[in-house]
mmCIF file of C-alpha atoms and ligand atoms in Angstrom:
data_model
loop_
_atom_site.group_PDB
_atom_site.id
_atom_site.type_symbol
_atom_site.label_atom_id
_atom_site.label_comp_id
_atom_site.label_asym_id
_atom_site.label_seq_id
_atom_site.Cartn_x
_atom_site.Cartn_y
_atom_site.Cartn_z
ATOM 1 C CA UNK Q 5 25.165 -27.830 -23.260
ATOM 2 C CA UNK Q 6 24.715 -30.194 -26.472
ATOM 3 C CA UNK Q 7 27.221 -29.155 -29.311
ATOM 4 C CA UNK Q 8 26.205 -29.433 -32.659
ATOM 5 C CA UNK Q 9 29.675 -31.288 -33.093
ATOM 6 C CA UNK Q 10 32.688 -32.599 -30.768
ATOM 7 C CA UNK Q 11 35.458 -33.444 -33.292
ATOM 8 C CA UNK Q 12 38.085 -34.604 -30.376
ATOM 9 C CA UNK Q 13 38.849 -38.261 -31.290
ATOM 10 C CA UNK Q 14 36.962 -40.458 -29.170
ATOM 11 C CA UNK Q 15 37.430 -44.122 -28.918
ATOM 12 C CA UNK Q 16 39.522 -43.791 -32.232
ATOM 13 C CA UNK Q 17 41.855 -41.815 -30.691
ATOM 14 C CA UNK Q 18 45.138 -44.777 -30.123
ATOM 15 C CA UNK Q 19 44.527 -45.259 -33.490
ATOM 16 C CA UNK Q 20 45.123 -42.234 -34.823
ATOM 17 C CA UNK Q 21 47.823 -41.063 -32.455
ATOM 18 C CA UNK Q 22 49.975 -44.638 -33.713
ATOM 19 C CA UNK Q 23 49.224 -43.026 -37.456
ATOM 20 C CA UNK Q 24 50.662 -39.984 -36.354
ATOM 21 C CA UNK Q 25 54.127 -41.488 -35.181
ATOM 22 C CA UNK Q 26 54.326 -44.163 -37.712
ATOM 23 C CA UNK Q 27 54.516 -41.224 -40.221
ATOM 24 C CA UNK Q 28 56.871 -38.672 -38.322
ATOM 25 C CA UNK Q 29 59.027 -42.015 -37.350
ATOM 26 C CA UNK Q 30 59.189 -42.498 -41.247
ATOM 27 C CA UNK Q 31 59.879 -39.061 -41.950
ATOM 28 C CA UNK Q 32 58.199 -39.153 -45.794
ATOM 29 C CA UNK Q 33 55.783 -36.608 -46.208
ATOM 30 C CA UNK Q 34 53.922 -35.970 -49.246
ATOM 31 C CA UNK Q 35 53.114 -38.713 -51.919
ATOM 32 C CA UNK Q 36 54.359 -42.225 -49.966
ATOM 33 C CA UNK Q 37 53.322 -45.346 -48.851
ATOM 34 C CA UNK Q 38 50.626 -44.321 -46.740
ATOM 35 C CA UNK Q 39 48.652 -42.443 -49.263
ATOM 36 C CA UNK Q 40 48.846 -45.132 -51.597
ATOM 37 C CA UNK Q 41 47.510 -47.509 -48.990
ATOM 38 C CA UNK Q 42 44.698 -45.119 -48.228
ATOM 39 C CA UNK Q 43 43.606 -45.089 -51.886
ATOM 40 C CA UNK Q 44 43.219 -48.284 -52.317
ATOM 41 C CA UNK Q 45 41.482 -49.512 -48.835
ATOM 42 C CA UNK Q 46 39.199 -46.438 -49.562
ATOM 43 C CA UNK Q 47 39.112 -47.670 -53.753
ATOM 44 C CA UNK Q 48 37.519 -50.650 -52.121
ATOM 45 C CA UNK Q 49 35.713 -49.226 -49.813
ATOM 46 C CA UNK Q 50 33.736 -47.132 -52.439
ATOM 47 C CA UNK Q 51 33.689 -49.915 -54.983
ATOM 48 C CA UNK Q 52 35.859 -48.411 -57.183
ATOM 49 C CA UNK Q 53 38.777 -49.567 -59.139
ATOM 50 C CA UNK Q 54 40.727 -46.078 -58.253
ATOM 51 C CA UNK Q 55 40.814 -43.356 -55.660
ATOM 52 C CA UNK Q 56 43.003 -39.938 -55.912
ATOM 53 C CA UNK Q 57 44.224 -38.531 -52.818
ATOM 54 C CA UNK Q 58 43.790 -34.399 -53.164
ATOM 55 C CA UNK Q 59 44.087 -31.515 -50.815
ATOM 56 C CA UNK Q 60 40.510 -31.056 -50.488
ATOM 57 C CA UNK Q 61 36.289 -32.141 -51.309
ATOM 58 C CA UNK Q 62 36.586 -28.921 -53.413
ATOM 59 C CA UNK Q 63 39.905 -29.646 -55.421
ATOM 60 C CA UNK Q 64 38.990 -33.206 -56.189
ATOM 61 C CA UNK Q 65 35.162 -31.868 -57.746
ATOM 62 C CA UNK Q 66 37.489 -29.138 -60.132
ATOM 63 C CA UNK Q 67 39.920 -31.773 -60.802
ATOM 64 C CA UNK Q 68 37.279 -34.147 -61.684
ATOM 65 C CA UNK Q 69 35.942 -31.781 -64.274
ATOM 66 C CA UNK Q 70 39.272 -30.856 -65.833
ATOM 67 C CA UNK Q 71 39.819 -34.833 -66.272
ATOM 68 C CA UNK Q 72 37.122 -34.929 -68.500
ATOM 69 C CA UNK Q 73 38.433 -31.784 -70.192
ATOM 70 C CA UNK Q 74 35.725 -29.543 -69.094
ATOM 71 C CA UNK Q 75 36.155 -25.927 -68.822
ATOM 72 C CA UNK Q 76 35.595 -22.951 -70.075
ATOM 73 C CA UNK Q 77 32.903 -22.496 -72.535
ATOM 74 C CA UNK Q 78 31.030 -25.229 -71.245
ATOM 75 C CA UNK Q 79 27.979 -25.861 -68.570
ATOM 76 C CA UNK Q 80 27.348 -27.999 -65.650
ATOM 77 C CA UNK Q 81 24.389 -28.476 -63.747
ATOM 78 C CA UNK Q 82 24.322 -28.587 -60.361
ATOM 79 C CA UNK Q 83 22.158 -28.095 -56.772
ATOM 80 C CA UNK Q 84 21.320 -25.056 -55.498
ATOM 81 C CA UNK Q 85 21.429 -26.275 -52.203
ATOM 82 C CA UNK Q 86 24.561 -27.432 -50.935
ATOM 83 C CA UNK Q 87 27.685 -25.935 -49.568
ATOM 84 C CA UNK Q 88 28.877 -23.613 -52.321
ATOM 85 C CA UNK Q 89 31.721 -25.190 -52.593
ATOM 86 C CA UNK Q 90 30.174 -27.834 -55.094
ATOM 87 C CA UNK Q 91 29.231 -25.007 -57.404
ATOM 88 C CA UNK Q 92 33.083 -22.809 -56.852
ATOM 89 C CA UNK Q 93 34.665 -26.070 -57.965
ATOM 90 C CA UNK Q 94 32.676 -25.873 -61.103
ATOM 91 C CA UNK Q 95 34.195 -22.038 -61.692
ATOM 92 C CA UNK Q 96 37.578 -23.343 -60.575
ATOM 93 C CA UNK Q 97 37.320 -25.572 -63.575
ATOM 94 C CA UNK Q 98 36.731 -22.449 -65.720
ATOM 95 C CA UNK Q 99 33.015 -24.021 -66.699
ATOM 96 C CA UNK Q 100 29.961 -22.304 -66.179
ATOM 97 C CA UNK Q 101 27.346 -23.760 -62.530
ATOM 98 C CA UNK Q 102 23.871 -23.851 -64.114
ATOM 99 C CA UNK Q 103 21.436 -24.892 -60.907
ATOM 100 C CA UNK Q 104 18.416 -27.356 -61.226
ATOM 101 C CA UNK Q 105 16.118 -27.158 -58.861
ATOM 102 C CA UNK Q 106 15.509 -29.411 -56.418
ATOM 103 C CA UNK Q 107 12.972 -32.322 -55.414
ATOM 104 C CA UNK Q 108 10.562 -31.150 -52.316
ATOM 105 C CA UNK Q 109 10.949 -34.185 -50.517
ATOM 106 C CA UNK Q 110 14.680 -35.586 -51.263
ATOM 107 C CA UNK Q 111 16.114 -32.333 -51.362
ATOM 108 C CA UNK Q 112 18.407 -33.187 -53.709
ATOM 109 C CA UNK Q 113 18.685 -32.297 -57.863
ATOM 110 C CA UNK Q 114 15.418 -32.934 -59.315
ATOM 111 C CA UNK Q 115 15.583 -34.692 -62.767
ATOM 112 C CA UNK Q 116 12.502 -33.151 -64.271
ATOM 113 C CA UNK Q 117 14.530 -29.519 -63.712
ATOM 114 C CA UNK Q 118 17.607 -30.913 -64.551
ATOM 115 C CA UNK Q 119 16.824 -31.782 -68.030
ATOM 116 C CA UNK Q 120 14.902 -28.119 -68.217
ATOM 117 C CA UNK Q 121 18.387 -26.694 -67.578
ATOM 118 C CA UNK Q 122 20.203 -28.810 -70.365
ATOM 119 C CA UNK Q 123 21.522 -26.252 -72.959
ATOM 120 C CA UNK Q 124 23.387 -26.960 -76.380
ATOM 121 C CA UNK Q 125 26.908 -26.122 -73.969
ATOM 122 C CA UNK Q 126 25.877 -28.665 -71.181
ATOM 123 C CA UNK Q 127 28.703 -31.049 -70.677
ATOM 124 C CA UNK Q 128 27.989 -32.785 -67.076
ATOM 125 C CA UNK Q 129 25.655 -32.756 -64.364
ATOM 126 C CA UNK Q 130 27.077 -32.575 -61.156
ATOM 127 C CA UNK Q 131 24.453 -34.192 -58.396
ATOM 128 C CA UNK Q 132 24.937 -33.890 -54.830
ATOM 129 C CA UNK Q 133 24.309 -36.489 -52.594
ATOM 130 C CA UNK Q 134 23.201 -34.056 -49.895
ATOM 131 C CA UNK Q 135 23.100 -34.521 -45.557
ATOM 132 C CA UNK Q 136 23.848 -38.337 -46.463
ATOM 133 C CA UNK Q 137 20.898 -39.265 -48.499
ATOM 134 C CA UNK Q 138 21.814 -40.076 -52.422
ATOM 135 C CA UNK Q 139 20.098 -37.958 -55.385
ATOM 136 C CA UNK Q 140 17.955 -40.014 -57.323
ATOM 137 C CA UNK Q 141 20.289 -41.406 -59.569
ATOM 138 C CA UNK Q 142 18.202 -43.620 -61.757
ATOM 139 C CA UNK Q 143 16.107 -40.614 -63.117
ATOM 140 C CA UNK Q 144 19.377 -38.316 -63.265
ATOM 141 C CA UNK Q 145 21.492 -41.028 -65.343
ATOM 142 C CA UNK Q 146 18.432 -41.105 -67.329
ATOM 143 C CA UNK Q 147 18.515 -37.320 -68.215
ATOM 144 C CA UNK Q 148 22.503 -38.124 -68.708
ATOM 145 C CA UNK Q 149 22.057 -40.756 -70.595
ATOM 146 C CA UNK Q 150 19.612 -39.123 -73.195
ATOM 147 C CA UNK Q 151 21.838 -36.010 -73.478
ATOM 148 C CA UNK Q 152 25.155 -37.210 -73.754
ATOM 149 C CA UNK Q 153 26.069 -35.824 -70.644
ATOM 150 C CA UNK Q 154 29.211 -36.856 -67.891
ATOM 151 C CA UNK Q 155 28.024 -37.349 -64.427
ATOM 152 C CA UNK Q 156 30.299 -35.951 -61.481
ATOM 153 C CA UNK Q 157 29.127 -36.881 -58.130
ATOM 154 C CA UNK Q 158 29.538 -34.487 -54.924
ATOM 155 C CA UNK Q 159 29.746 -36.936 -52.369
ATOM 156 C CA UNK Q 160 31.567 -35.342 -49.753
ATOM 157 C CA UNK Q 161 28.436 -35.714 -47.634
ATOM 158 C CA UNK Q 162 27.908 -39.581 -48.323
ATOM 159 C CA UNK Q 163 30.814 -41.276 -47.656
ATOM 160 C CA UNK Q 164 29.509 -45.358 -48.048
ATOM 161 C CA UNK Q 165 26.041 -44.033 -48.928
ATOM 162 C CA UNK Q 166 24.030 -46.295 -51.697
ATOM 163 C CA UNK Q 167 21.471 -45.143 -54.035
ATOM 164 C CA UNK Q 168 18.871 -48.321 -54.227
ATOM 165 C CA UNK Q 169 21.472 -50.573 -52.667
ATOM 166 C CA UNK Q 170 24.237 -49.559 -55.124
ATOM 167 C CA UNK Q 171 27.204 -47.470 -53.613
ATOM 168 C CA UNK Q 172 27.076 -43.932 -54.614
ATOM 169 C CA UNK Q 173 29.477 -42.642 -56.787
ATOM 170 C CA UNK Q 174 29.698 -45.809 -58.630
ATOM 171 C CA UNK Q 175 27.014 -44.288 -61.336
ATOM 172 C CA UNK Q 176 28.920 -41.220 -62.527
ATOM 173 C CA UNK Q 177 32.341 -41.262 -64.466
ATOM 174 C CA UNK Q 178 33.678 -39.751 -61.692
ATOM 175 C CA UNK Q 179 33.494 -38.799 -57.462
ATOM 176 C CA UNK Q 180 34.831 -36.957 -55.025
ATOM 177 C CA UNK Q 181 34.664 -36.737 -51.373
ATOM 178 C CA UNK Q 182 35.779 -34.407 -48.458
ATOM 179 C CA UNK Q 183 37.318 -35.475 -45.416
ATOM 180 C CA UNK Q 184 37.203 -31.724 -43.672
ATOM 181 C CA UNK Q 185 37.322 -32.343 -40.328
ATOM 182 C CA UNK Q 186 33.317 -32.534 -39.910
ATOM 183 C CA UNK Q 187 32.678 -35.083 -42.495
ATOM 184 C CA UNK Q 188 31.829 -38.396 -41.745
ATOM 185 C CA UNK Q 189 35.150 -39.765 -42.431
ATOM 186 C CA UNK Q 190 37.280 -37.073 -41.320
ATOM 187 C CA UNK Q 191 41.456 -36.202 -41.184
ATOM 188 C CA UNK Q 192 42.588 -33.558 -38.666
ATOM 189 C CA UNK Q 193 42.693 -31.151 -41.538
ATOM 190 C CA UNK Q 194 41.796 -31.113 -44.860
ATOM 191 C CA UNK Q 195 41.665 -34.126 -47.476
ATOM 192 C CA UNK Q 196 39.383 -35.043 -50.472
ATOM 193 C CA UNK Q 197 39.774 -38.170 -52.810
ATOM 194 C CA UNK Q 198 38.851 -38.697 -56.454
ATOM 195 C CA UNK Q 199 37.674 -41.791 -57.369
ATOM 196 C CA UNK Q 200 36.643 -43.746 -60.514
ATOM 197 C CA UNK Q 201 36.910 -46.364 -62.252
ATOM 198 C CA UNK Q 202 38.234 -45.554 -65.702
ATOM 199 C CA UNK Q 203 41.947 -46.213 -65.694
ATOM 200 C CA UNK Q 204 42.197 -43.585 -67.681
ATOM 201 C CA UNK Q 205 40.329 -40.404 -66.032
ATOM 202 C CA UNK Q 206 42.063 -42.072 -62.871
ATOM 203 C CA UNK Q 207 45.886 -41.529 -64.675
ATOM 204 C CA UNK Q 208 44.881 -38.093 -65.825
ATOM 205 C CA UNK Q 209 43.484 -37.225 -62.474
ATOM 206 C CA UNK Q 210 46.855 -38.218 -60.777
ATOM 207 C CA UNK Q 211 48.900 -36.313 -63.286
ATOM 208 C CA UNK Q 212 46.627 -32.759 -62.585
ATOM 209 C CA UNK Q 213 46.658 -32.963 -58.889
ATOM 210 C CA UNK Q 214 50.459 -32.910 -59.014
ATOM 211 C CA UNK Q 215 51.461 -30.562 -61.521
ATOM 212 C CA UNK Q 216 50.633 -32.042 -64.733
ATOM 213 C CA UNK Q 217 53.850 -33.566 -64.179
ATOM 214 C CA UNK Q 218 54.562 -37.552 -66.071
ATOM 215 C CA UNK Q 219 57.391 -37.818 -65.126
ATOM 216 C CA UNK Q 220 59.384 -35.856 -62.485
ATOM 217 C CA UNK Q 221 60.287 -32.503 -63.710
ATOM 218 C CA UNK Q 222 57.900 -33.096 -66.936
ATOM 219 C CA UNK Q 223 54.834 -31.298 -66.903
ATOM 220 C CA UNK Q 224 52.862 -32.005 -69.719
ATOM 221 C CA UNK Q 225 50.193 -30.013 -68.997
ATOM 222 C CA UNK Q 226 48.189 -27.482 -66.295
ATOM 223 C CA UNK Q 227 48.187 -29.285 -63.090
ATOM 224 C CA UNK Q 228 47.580 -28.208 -59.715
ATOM 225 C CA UNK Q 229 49.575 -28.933 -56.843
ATOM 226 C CA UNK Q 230 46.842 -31.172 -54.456
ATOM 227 C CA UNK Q 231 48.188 -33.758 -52.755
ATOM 228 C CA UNK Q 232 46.723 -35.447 -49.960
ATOM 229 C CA UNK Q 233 49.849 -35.385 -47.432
ATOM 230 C CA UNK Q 234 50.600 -38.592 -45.504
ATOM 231 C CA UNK Q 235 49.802 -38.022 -41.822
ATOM 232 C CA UNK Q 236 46.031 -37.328 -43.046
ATOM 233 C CA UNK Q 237 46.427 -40.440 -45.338
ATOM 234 C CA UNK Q 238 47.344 -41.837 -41.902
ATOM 235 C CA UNK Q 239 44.973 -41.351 -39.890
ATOM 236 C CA UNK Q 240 42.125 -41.874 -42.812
ATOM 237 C CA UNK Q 241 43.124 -45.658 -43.316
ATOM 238 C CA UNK Q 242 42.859 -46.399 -39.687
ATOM 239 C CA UNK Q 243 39.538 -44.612 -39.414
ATOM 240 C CA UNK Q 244 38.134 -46.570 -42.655
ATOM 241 C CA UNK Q 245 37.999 -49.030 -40.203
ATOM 242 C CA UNK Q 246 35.751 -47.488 -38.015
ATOM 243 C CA UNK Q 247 33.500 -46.053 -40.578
ATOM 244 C CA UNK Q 248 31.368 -48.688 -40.675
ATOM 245 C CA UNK Q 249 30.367 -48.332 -36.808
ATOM 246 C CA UNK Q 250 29.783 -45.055 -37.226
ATOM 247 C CA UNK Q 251 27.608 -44.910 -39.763
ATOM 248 C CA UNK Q 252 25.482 -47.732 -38.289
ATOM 249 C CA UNK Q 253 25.175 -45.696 -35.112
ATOM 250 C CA UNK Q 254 24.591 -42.190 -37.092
ATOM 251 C CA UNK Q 255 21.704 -44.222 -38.616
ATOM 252 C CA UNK Q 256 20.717 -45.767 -35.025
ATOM 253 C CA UNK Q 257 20.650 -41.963 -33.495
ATOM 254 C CA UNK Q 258 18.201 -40.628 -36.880
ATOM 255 C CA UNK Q 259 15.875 -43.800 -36.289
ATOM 256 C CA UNK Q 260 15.630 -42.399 -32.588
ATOM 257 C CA UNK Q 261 15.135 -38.933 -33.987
ATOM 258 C CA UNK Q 262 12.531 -40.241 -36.279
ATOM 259 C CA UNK Q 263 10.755 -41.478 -33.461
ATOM 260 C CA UNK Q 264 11.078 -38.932 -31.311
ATOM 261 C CA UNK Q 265 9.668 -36.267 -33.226
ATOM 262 C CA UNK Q 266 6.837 -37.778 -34.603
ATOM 263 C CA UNK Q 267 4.813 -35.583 -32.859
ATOM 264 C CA UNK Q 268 7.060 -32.730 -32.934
ATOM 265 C CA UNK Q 269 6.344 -29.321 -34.230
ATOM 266 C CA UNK Q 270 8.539 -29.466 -37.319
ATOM 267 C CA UNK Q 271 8.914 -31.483 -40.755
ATOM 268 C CA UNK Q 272 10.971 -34.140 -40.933
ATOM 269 C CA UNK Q 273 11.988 -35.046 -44.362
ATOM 270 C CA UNK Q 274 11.185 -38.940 -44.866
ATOM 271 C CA UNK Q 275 14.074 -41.038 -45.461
ATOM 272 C CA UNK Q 276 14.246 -41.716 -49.000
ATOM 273 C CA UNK Q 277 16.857 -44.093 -49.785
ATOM 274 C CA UNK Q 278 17.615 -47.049 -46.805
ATOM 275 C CA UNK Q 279 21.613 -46.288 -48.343
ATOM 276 C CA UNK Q 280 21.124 -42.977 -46.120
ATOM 277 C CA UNK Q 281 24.435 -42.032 -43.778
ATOM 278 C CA UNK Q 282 23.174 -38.942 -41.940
ATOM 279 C CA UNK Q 283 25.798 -36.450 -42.229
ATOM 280 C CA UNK Q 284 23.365 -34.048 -40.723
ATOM 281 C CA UNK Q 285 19.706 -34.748 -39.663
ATOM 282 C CA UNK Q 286 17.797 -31.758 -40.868
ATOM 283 C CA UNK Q 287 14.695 -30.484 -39.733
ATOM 284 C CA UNK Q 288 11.875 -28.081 -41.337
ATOM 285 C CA UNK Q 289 9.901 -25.089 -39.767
ATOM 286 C CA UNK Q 290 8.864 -21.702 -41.091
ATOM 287 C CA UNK Q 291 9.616 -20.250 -37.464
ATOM 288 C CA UNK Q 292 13.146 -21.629 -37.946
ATOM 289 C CA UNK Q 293 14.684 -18.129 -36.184
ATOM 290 C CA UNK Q 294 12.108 -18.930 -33.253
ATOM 291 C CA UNK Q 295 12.721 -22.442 -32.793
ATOM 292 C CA UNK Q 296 16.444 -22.066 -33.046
ATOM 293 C CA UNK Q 297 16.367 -19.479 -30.761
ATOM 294 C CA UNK Q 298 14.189 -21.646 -28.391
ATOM 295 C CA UNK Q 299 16.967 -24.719 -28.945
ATOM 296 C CA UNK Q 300 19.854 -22.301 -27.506
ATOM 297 C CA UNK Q 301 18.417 -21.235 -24.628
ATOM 298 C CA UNK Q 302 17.711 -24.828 -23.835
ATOM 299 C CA UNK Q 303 21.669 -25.323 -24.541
ATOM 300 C CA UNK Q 304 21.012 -27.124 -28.068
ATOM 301 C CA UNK Q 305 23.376 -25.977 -30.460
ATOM 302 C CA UNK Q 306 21.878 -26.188 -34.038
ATOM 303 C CA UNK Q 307 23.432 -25.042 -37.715
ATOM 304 C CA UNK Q 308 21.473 -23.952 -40.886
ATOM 305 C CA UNK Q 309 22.664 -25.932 -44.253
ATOM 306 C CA UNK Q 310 22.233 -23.869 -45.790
ATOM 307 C CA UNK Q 311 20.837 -20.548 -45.627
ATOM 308 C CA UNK Q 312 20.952 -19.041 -48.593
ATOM 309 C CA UNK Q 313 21.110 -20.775 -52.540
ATOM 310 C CA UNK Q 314 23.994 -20.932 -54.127
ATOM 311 C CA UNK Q 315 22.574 -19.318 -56.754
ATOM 312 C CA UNK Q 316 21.439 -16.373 -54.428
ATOM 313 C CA UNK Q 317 24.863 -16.062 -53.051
ATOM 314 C CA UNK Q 318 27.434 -12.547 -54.458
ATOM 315 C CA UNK Q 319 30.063 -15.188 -55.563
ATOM 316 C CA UNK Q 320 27.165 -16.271 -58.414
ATOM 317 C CA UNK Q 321 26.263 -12.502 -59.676
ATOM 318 C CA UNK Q 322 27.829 -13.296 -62.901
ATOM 319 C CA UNK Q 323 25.733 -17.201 -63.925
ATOM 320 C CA UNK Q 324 22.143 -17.139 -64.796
ATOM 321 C CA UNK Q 325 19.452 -15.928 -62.900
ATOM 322 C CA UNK Q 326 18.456 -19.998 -61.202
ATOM 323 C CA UNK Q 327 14.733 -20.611 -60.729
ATOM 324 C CA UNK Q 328 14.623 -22.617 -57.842
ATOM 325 C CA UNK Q 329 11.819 -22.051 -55.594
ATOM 326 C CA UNK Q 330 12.047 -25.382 -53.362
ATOM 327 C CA UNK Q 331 15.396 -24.480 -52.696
ATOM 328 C CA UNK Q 332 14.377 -20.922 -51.880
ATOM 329 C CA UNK Q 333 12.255 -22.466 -49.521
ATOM 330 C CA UNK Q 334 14.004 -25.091 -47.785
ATOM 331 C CA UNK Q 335 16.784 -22.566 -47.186
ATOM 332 C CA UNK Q 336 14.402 -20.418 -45.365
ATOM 333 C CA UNK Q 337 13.047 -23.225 -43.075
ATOM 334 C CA UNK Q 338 16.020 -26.032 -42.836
ATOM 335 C CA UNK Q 339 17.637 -26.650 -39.405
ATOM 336 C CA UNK Q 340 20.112 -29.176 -38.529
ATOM 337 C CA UNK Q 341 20.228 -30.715 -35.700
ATOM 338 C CA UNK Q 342 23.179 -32.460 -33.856
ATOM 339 C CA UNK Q 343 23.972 -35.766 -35.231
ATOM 340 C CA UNK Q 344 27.647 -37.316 -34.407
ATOM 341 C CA UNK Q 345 28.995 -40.489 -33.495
ATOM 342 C CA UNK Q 346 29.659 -39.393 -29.895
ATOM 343 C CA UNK Q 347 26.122 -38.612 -29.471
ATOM 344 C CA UNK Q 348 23.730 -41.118 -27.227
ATOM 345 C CA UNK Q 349 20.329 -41.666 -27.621
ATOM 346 C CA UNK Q 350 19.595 -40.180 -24.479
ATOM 347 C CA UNK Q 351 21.063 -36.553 -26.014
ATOM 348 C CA UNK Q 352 18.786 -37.151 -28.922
ATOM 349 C CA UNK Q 353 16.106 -37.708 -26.376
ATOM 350 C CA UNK Q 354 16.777 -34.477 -24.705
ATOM 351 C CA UNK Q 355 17.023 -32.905 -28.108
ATOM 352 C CA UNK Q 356 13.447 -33.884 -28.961
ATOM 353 C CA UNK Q 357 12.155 -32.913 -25.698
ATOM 354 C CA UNK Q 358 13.332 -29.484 -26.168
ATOM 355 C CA UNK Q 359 12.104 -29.188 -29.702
ATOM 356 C CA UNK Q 360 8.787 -30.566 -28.114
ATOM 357 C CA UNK Q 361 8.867 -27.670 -25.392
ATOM 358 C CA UNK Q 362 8.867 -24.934 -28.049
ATOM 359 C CA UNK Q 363 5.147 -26.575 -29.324
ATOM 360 C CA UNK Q 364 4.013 -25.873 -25.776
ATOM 361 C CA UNK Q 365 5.708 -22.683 -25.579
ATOM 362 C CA UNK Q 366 3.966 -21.367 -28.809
HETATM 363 C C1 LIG L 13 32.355 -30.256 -47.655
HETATM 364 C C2 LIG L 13 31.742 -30.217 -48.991
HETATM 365 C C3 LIG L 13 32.443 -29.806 -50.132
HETATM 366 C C4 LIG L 13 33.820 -29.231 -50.065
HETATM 367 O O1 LIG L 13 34.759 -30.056 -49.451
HETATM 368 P P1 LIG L 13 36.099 -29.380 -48.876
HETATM 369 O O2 LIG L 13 36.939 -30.543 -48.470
HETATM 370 O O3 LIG L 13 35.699 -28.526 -47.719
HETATM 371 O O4 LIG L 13 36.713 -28.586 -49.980
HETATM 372 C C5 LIG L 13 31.816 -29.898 -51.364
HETATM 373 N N1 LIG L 13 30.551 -30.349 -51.479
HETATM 374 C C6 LIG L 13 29.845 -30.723 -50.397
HETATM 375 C C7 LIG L 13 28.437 -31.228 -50.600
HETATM 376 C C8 LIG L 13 30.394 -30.650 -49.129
HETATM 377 O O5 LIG L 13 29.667 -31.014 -48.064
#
């Protein structure tokens, strides 16, 4: 069998286990040294001047929002294809998901749609740096730029990703990231971060993910109670440190893919963007059922992100009907294949050979 995923620690594992007891040693919780340690290694890391530790990806995108005081009556563009998540934080917020189309071969927010979907309420656009690969942020801060609009980036999928060598979100007034246990920086639970590199969006962020509260027992405003706790801070500083490893060898396992399947009966979209970190390596067929199918008998376990557009989804009745027919599209014929750090190049290898076997078999 070759799981999509294994998320048992591997050769991290001391390190995360001495995280563990450091903080249970301690015996501080919530809100202490080891969270602000995290945010700033992982301030640097991003090349930001702040990071916010929340409870989740999806907390720190609605949080984001409601630091720039958007809400309801207002509209933010977004990606039809990505976990839905990106667009709930959006309604968390109170604001209004409008969804762009997106670009055939990146897959992510196309700009030409984007500023098609710009209304007189549009307050942000929200891109999402999607399976590791950045949106095309010089043509989307363009469309910002001429439209007065904030930029939010989703990049819970792109942890130490760049966008034409410059790291994503560093273009956007604000980020967030995910570190759900599948991500490629990852607690043993949930986590998400915030970061920016306004002092002040970074103060008012801090004050909403912890009540609204100032000062203790003062709550100025709405907050939310979001905290990312300290064992996860833990274990997230001393896996920054592996990050970099990981990545290089996520991107050393998608160059063997690349090669592998250059013959193969399915798409490959083209890497884009060199700044790529390959949270998932995503292939496309229109006999996707087939060829999945095919993959699990072979014992290769494979996931669809994602099947259906947000959009298209019951949560979205009530937002405007989205025209969106690449993402339509790509939903019908996207497959993932496994992609983790624990993976060898001899797995992809037998990956690729099966995928091979169902061109023979058709
Ligand atoms: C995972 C993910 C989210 C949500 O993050 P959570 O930590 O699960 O709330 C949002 N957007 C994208 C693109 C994601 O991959």
């Amino acid at each position: 069998m070759i799981p999509f995923l294994d998320l048992t620690p591997g050769p991290d594992a001391g390190d995360v286990r001495a995280a563990i007891d450091r903080v249970v040693a301690r015996g501080w919780f919530v809100l202490g040294p080891e969270l602000e340690r995290f945010e700033h290694e992982f301030a640097s890391a991003c090349g930001a001047a702040h990071a916010i530790g929340v409870g989740t990806g999806t907390d720190a995108l609605a949080l984001a929002l409601r630091a720039l005081d958007i809400g309801p009556g207002d509209e933010v563009i977004t990606s039809p294809l990505s976990a839905a998540y990106s667009a709930l934080a959006i309604m968390m917020a109170g604001a209004r998901p409008v969804f762009a189309d997106i670009d055939p071969v990146r897959l992510t927010m196309d700009a030409r749609a984007t500023a098609a979907a710009v209304t007189s309420r549009t307050r942000a656009l929200m891109p999402v740096h999607l399976y590791g690969q950045a949106a095309d942020m010089s043509s989307l801060m363009a469309v910002a730029r001429a439209h007065g609009l904030a930029v939010i980036e989703d990049c819970c999928q792109a942890h130490m990703a760049t966008c034409d060598g410059r790291p994503v979100g560093s273009f956007g007034e604000l980020a967030a990231y995910s570190f759900y246990p599948t991500k490629n920086l990852a607690a043993l639970g949930d986590g998400g971060a915030i970061t920016t590199s306004d002092p002040a969006l970074a103060a008012r962020a801090r004050r909403l993910r912890n009540g609204g509260q100032t000062d203790r027992y003062h709550h100025v405003e709405f907050g939310v109670n979001s905290r990312l706790d300290e064992i996860q801070a833990a274990i997230l500083s001393a896996r920054l440190t592996w990050l970099p490893a990981w990545t290089a060898h996520r991107r050393r396992l998608a160059a063997a893919y690349r090669d592998a399947l250059a013959s193969a009966p399915v798409i490959v979209p083209a890497e884009q963007d060199a700044g790529h970190v390959y949270h998932l390596f995503p292939v496309l067929s229109d006999r996707r059922a087939a060829l999945q199918e095919h993959l699990k008998a072979r014992g290769v376990e494979t996931l669809i992100h994602y099947p259906i557009p947000i959009p298209r989804q019951p949560a979205f009745a009530g937002t405007a009907p989205a025209q969106c027919p690449v993402a339509d599209r790509v939903c019908a014929q996207v497959l993932s294949l496994p992609l983790h750090p624990g993976l060898t190049a001899r797995t992809v290898e037998e990956v690729a050979a099966a995928l091979h076997a169902f061109h023979a078999a058709v």
